[in-house]
PDB file of C-alpha atoms in Angstrom:
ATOM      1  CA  UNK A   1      -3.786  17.152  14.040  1.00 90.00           C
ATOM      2  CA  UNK A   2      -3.591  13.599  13.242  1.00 95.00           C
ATOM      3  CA  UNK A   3      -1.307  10.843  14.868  1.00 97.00           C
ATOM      4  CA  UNK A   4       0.998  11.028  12.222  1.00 97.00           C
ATOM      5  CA  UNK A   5       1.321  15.087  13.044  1.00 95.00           C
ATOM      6  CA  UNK A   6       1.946  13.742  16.712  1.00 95.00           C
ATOM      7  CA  UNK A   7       4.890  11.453  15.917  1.00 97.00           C
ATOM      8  CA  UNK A   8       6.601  13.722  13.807  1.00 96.00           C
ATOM      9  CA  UNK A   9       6.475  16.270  16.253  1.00 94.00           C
ATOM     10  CA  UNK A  10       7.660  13.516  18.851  1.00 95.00           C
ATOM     11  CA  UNK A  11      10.698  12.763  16.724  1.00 96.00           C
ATOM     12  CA  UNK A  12      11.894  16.264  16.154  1.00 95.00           C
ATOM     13  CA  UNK A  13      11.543  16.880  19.862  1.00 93.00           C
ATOM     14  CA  UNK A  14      13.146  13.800  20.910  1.00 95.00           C
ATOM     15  CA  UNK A  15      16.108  14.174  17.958  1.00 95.00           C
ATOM     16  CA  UNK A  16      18.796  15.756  20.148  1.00 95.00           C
ATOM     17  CA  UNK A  17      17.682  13.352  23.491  1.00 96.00           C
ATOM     18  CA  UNK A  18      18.219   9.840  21.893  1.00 97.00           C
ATOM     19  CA  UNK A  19      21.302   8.477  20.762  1.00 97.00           C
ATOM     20  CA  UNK A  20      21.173   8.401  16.787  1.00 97.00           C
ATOM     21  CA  UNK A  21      21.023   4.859  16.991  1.00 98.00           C
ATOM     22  CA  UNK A  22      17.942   5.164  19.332  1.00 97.00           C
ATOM     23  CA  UNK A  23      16.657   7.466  17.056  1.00 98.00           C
ATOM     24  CA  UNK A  24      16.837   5.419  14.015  1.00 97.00           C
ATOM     25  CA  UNK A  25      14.902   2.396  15.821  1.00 97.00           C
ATOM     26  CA  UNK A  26      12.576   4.550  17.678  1.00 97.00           C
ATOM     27  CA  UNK A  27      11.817   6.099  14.106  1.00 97.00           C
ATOM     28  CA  UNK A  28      11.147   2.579  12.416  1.00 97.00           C
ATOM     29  CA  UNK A  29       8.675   1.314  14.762  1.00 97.00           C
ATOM     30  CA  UNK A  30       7.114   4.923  14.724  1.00 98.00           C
ATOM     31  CA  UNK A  31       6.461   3.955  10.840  1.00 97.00           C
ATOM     32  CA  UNK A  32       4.823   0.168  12.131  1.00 96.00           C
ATOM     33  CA  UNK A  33       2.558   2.600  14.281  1.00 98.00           C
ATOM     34  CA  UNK A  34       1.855   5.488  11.672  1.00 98.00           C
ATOM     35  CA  UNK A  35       1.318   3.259   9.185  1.00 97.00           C
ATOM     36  CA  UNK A  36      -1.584   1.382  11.042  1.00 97.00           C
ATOM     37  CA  UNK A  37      -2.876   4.864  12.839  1.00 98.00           C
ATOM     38  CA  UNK A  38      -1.232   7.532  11.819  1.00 97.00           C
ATOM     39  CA  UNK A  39      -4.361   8.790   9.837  1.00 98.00           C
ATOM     40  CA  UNK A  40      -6.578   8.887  12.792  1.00 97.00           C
ATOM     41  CA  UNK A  41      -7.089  12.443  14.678  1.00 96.00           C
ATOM     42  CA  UNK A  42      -6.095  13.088  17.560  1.00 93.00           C
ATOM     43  CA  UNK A  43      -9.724  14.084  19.208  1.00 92.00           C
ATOM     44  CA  UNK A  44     -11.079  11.001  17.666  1.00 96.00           C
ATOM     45  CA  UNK A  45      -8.103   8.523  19.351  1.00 95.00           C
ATOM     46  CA  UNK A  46      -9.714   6.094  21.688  1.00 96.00           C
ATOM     47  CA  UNK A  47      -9.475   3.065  23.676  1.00 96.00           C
ATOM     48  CA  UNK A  48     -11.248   0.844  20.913  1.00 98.00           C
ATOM     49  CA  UNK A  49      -8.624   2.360  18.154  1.00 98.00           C
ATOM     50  CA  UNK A  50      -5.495   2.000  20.596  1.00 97.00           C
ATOM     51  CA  UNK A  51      -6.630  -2.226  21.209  1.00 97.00           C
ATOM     52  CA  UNK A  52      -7.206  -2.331  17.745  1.00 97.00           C
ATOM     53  CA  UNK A  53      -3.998  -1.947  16.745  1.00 98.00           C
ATOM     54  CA  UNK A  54      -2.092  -3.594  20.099  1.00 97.00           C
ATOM     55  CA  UNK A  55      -4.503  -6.702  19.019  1.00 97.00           C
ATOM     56  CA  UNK A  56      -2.941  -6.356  15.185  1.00 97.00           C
ATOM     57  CA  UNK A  57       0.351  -6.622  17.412  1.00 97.00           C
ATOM     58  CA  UNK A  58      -0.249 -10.011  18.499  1.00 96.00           C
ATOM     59  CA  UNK A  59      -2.381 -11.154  16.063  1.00 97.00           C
ATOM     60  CA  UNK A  60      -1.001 -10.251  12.662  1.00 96.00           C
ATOM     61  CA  UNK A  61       2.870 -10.260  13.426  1.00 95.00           C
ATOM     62  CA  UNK A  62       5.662 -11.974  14.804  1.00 95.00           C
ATOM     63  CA  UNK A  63       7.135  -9.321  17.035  1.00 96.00           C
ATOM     64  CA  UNK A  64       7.870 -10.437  21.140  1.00 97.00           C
ATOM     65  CA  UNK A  65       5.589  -9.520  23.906  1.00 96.00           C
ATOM     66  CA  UNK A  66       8.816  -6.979  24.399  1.00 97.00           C
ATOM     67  CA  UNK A  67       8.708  -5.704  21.504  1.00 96.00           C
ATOM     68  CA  UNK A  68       5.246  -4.421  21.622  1.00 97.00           C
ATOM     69  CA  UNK A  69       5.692  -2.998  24.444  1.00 97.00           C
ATOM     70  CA  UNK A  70       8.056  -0.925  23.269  1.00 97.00           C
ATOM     71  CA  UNK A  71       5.179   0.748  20.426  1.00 98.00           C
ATOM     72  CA  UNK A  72       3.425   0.925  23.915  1.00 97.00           C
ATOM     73  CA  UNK A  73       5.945   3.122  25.310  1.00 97.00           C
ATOM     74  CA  UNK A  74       6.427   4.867  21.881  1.00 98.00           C
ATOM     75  CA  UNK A  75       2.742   5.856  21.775  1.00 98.00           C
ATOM     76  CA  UNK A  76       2.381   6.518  25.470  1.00 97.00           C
ATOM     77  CA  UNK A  77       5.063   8.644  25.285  1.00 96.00           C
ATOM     78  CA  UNK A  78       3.958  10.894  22.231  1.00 96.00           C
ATOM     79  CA  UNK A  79       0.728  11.233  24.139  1.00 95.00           C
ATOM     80  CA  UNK A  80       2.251  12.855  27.569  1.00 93.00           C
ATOM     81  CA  UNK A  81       4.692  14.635  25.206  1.00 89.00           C
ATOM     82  CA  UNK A  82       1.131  16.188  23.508  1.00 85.00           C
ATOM     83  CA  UNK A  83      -0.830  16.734  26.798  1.00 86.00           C
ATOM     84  CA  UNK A  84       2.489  18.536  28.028  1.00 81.00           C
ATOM     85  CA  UNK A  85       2.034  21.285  25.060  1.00 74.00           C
ATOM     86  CA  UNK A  86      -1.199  21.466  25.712  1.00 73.00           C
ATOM     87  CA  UNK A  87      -0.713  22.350  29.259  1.00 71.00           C
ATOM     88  CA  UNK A  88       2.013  25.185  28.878  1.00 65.00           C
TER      89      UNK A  88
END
């Protein structure tokens, strides 16, 4: 399963729970992060690949320090959402 797998899971599941308009902006900076990552596999996602792309973040675009922080939740959120399946 690759991260791309992970965030369309996390967008199905989360459909119903966000507003649409939520939805909609949640899914376009999902595309900024599956774009960057969204080839990588899950068992090989690690620290090094995560600052690689929050360093891309800063470095490469204009977005706020809010802004990214919002992938971060994004991200950190599709992660608890996985280790939550995992667990049941």
């Amino acid at each position: 399963k690759t991260m791309q797998d992970l965030f369309n899971e996390y967008l199905e599941y989360n459909k119903n729970r966000w507003s649409p308009k939520t939805y909609d902006s949640n899914k376009h900076w999902i595309k900024n992060i599956t774009d960057k990552i969204g080839h990588v596999k899950l068992q090989d996602l690690n620290v090094k690949i995560l600052e690689g792309f929050y360093n891309y973040l800063y470095d490469e675009t204009n977005y706020s320090d809010k802004t990214i922080q919002h992938h971060y939740v994004l991200i950190n959120g599709a992660l608890n959402k996985a280790i939550m399946l995992i667990q049941e």
